[in-house]
Tab-separated table of N, CA and C in Angstrom:
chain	number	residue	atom	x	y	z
A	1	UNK	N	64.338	172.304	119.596
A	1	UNK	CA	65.685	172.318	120.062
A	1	UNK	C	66.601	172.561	118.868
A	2	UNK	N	67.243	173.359	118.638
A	2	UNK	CA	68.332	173.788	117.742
A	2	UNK	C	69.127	173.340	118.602
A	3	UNK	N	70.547	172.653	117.253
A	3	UNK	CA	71.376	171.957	117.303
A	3	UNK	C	72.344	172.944	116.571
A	4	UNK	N	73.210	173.229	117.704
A	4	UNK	CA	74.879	174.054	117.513
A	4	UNK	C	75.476	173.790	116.499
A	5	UNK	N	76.090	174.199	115.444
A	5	UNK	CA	77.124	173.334	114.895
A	5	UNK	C	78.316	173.458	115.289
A	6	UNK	N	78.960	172.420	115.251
A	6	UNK	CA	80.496	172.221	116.007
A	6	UNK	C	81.462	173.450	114.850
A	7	UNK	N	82.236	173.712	115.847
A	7	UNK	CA	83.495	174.333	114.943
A	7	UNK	C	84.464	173.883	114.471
A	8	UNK	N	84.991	173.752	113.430
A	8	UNK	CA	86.035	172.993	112.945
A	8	UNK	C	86.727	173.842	112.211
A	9	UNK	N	88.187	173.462	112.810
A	9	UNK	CA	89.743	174.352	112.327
A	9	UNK	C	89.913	173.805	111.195
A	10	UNK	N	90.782	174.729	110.482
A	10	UNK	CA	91.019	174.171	109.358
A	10	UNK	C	91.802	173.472	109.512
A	11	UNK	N	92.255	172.557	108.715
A	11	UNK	CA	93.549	171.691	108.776
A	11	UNK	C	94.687	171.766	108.422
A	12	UNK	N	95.831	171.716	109.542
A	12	UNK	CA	97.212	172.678	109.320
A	12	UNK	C	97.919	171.354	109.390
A	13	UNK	N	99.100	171.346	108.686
A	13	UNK	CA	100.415	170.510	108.958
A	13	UNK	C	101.900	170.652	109.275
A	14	UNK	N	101.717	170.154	110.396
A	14	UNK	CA	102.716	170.517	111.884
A	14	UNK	C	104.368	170.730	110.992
A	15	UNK	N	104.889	171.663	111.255
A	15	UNK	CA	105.930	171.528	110.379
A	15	UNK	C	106.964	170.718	111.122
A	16	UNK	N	107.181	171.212	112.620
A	16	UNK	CA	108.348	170.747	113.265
A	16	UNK	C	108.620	169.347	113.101
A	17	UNK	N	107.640	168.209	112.975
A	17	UNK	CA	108.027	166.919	113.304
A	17	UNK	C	108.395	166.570	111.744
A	18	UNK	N	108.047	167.662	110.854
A	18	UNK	CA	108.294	167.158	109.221
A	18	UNK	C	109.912	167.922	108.911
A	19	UNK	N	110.007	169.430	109.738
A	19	UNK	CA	111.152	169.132	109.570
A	19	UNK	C	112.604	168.185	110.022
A	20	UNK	N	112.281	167.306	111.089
A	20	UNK	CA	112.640	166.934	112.054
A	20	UNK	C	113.205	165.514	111.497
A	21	UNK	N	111.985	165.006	110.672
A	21	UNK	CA	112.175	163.633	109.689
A	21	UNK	C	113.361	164.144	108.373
A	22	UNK	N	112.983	164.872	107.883
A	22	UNK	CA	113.826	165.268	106.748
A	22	UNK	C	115.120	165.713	106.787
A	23	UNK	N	115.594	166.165	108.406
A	23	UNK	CA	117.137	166.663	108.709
A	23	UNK	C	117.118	165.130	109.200
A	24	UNK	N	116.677	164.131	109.964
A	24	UNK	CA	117.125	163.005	110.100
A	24	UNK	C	117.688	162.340	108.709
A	25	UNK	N	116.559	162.147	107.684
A	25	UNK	CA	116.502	161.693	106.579
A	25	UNK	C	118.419	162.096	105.889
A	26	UNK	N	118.582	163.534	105.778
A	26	UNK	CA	119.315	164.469	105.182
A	26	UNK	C	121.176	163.490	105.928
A	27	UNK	N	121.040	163.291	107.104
A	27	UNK	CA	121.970	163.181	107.679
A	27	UNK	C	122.334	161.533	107.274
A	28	UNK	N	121.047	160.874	107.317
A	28	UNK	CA	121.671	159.279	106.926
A	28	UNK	C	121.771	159.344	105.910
A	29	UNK	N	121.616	159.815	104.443
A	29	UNK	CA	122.243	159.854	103.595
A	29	UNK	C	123.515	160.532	103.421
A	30	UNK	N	123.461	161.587	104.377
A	30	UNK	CA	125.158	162.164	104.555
A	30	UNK	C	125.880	160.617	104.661
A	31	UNK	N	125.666	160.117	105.708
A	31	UNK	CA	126.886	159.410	106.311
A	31	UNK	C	126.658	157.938	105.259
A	32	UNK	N	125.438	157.658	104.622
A	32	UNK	CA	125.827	156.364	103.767
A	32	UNK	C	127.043	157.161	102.514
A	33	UNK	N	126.801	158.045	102.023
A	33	UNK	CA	127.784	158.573	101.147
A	33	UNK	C	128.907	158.888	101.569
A	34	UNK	N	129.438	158.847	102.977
A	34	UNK	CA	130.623	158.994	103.086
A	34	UNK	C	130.966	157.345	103.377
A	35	UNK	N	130.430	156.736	103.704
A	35	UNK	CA	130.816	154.939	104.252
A	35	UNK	C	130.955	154.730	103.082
A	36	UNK	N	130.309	154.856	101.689
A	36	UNK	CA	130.882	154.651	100.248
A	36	UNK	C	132.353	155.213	99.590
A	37	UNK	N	132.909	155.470	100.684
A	37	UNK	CA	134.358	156.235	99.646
A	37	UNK	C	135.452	155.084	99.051
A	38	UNK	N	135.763	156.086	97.798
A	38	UNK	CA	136.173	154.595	96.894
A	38	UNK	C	137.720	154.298	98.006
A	39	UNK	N	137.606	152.834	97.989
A	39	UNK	CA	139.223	152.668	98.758
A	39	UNK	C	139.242	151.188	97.416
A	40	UNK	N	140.449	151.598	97.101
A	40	UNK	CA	140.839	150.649	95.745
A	40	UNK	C	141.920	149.864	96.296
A	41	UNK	N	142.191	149.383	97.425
A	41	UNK	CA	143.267	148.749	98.525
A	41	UNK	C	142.354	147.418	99.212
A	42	UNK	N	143.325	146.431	98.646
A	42	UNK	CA	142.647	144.755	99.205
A	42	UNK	C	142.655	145.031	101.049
A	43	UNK	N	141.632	144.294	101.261
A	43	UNK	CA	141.846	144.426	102.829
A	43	UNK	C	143.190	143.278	103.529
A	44	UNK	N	144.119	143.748	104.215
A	44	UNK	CA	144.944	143.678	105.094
A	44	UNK	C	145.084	144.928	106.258
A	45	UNK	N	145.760	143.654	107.039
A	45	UNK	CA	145.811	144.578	108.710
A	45	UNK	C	146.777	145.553	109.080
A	46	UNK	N	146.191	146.506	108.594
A	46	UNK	CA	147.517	147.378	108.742
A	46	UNK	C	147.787	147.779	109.968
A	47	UNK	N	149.265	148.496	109.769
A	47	UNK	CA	149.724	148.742	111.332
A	47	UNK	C	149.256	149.975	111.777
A	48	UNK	N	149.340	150.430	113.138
A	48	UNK	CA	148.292	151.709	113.748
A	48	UNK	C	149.454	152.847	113.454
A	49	UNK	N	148.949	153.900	113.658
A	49	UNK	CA	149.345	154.905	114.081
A	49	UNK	C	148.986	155.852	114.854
A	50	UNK	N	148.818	156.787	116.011
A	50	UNK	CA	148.667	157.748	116.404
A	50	UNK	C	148.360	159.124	115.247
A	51	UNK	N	148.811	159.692	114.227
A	51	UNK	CA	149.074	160.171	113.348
A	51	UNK	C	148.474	160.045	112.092
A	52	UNK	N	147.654	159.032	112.038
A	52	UNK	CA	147.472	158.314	110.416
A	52	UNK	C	146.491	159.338	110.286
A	53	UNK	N	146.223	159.616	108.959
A	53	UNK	CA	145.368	160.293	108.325
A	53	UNK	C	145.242	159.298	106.447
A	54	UNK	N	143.743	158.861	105.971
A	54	UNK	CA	143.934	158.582	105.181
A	54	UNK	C	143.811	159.233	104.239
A	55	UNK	N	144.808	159.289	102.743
A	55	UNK	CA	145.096	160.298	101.662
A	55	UNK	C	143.956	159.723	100.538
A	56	UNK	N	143.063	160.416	99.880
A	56	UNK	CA	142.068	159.947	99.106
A	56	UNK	C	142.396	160.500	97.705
A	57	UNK	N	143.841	161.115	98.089
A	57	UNK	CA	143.842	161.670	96.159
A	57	UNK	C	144.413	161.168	95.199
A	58	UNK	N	145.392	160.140	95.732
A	58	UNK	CA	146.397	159.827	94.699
A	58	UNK	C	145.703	158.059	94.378
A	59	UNK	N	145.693	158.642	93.130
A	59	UNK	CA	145.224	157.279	91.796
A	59	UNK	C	145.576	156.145	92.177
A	60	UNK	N	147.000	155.684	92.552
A	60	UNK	CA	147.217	154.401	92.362
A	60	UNK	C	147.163	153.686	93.672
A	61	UNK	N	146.967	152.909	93.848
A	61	UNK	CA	146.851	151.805	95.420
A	61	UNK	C	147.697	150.646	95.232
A	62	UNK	N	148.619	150.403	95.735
A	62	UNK	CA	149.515	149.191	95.760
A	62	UNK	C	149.537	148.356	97.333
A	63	UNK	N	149.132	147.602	97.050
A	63	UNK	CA	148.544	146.570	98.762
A	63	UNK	C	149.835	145.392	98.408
A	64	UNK	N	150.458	145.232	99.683
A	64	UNK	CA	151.414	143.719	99.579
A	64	UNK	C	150.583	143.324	100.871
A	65	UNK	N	150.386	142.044	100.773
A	65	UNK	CA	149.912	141.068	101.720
A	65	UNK	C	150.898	140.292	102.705
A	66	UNK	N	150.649	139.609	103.838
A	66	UNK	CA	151.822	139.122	104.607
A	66	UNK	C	152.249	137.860	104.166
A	67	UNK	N	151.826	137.367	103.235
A	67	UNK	CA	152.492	136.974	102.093
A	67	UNK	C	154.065	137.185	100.871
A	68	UNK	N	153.518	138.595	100.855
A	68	UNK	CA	154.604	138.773	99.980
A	68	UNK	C	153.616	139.492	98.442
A	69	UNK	N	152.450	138.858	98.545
A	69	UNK	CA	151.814	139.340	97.077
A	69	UNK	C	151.614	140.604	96.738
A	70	UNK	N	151.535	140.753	95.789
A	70	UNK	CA	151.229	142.649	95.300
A	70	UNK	C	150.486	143.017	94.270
A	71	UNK	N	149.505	144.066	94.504
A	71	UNK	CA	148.564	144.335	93.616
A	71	UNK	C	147.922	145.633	93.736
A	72	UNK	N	147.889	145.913	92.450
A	72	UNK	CA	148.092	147.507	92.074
A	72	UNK	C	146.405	147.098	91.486
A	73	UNK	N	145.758	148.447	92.320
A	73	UNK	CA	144.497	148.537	92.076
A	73	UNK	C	143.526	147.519	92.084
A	74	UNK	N	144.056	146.107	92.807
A	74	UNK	CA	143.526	145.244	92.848
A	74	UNK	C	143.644	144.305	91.896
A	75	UNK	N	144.901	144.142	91.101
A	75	UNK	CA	145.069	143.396	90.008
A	75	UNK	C	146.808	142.889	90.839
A	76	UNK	N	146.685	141.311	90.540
A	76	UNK	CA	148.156	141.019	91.096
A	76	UNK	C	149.144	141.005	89.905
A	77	UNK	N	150.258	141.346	90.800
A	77	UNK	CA	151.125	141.825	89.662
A	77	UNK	C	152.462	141.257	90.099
A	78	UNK	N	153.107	140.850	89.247
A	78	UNK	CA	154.904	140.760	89.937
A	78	UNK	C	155.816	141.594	90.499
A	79	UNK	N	156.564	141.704	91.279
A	79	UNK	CA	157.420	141.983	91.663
A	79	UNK	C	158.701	142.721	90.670
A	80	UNK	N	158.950	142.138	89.470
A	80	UNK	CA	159.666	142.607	88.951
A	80	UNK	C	158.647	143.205	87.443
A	81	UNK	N	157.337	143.190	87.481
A	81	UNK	CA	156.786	143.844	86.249
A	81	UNK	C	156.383	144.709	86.950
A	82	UNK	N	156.463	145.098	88.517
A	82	UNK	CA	155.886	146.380	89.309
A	82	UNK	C	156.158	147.696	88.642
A	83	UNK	N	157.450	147.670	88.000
A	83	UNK	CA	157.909	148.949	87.710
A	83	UNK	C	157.289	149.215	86.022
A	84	UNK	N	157.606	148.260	85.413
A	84	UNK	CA	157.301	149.048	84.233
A	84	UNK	C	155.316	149.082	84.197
A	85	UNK	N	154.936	148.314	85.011
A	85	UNK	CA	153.225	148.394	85.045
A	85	UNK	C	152.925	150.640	85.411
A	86	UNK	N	153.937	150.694	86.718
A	86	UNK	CA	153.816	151.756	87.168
A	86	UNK	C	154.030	152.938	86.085
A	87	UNK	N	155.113	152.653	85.520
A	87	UNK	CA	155.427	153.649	84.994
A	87	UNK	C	154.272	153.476	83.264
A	88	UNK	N	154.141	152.836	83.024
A	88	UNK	CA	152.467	152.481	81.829
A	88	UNK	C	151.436	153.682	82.687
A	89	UNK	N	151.261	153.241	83.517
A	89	UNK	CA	149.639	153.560	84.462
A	89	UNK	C	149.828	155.338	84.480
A	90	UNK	N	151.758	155.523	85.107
A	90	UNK	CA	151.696	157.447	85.255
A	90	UNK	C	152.181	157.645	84.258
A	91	UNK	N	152.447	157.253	82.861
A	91	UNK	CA	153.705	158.215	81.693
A	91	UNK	C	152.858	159.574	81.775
A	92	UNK	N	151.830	159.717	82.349
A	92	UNK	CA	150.277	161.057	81.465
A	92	UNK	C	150.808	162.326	82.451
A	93	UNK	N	150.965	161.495	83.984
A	93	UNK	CA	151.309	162.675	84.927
A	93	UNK	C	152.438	161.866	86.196
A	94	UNK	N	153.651	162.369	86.385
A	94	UNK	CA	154.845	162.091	87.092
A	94	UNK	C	154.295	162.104	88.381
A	95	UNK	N	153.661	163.493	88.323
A	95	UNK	CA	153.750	163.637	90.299
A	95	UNK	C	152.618	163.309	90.594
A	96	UNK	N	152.174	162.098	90.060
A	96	UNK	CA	151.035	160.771	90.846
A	96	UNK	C	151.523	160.156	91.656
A	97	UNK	N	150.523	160.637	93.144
A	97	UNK	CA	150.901	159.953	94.384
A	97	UNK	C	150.541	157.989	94.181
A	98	UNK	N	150.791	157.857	95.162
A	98	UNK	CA	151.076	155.997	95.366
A	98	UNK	C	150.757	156.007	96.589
A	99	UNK	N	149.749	155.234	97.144
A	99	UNK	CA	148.930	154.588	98.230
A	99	UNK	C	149.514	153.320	98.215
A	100	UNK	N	150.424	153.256	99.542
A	100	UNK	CA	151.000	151.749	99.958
A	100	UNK	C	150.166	150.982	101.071
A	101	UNK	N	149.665	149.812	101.191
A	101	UNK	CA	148.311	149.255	102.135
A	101	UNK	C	149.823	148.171	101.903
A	102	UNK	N	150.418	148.043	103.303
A	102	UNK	CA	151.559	146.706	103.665
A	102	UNK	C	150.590	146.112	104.719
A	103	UNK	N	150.720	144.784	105.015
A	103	UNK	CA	150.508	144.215	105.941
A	103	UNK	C	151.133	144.391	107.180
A	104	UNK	N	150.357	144.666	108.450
A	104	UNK	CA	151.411	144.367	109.333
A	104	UNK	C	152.693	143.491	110.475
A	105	UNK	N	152.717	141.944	109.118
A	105	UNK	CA	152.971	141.138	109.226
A	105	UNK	C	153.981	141.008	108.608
A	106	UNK	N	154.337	141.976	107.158
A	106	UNK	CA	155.014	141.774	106.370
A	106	UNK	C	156.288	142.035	106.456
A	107	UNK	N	157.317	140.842	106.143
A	107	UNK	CA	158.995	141.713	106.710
A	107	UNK	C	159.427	142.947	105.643
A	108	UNK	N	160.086	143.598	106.785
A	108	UNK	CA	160.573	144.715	106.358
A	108	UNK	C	161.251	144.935	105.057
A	109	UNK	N	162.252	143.995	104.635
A	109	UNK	CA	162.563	143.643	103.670
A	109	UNK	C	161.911	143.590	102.048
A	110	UNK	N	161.050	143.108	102.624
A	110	UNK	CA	159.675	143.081	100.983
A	110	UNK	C	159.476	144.320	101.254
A	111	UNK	N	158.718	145.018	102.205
A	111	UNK	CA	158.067	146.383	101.717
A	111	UNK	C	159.455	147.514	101.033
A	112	UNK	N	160.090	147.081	101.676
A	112	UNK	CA	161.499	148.359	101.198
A	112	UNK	C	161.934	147.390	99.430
A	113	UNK	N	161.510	146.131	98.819
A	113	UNK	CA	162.175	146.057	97.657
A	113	UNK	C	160.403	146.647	96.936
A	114	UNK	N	159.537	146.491	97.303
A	114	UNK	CA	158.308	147.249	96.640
A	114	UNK	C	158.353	149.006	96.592
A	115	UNK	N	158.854	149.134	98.057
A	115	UNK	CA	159.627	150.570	97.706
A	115	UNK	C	160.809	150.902	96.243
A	116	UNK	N	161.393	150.054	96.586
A	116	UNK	CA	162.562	150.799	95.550
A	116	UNK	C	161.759	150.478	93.951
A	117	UNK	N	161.250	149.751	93.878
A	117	UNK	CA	160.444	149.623	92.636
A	117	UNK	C	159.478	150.704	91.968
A	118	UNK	N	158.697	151.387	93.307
A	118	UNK	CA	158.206	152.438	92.913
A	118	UNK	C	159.081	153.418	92.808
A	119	UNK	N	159.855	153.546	93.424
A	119	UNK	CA	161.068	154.790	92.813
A	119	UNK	C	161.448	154.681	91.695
A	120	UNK	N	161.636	153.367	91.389
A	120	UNK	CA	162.673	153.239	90.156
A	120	UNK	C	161.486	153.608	88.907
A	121	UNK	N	159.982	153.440	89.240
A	121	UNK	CA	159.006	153.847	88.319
A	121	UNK	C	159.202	155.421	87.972
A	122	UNK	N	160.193	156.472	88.855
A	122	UNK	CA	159.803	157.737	88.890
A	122	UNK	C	159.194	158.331	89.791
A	123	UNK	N	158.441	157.635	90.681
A	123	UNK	CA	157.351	158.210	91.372
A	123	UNK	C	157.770	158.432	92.578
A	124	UNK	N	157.887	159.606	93.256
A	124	UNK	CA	158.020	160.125	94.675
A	124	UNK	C	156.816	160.184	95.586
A	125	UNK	N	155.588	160.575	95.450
A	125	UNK	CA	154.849	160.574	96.519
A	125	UNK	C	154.133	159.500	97.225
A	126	UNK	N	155.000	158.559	97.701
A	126	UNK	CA	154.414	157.973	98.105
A	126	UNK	C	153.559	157.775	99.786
A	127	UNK	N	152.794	157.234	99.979
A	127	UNK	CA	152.091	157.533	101.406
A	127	UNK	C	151.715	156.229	102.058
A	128	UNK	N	152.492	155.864	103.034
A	128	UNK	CA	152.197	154.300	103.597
A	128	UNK	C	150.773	154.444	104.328
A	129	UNK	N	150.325	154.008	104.186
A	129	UNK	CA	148.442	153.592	104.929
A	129	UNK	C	149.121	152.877	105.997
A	130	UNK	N	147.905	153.511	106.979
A	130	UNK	CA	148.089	152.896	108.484
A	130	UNK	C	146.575	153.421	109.332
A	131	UNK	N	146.022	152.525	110.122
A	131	UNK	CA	144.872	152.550	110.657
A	131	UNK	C	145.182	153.238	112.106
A	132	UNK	N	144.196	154.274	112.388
A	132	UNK	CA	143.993	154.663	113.561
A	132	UNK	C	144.322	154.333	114.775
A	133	UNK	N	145.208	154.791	115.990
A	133	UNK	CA	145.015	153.861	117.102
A	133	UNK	C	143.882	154.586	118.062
A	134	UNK	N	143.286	153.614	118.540
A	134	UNK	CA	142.332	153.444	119.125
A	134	UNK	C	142.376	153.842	121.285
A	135	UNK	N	142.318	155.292	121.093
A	135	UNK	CA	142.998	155.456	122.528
A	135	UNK	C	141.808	155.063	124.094
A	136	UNK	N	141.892	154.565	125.109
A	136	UNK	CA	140.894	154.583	125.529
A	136	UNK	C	140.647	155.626	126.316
């Protein structure tokens, strides 16, 4: 009795399910690198907008709390050393925007004397932060 020998394929590796892992792979590292974007702004609740878009270019971040406190880049600072800190941080370049993170608790009053402070630093661009509203 002779005994057949079996046939055997060579051995191939399936591409589809390998490319399939690696565009998965490709995409969660997309989105952990965007959940990493630097935000240099203490957390407070800001107020919504319809409109908001957040600005990622301009250097400086100034957060007041519903408190009253203020802090530039995450360092607290006074009220009346706001200006000359500001104007230290831009003497290099004027038309450095300013990221304002107010609480939305905070009276109107404080945010408009933190306003005039950054003016009085020189600095015009400023951009109030405000969180998304959430439509259903």
């Amino acid at each position: 009795m002779k005994i057949q020998p079996i046939e055997t394929r060579s051995p191939r590796i399936e591409m589809l399910p390998l490319i399939d892992v690696v565009f998965l792979l490709l995409v969660v590292f997309i989105y952990a690198m965007l959940s990493m974007a630097v935000h240099k702004g203490l957390p407070v609740a800001l107020p919504t907008s319809s409109s908001a878009e957040l600005d990622r270019t301009a250097p400086v971040s100034i957060t007041v709390t519903a408190g009253g406190d203020i802090f530039v880049d995450k360092v607290p600072v006074a009220l009346a050393d706001l200006t000359a800190l500001l104007r230290q941080r831009t003497e290099a370049e004027r038309e450095t925007g300013v990221l304002l993170f107010a609480d939305r608790n905070l009276p109107y009053q404080t945010l408009f004397r933190v306003l005039d402070e950054v003016r009085r630093a020189g600095l015009t661009r400023i951009s109030l932060q405000a969180e998304s509203e959430r439509t259903p």
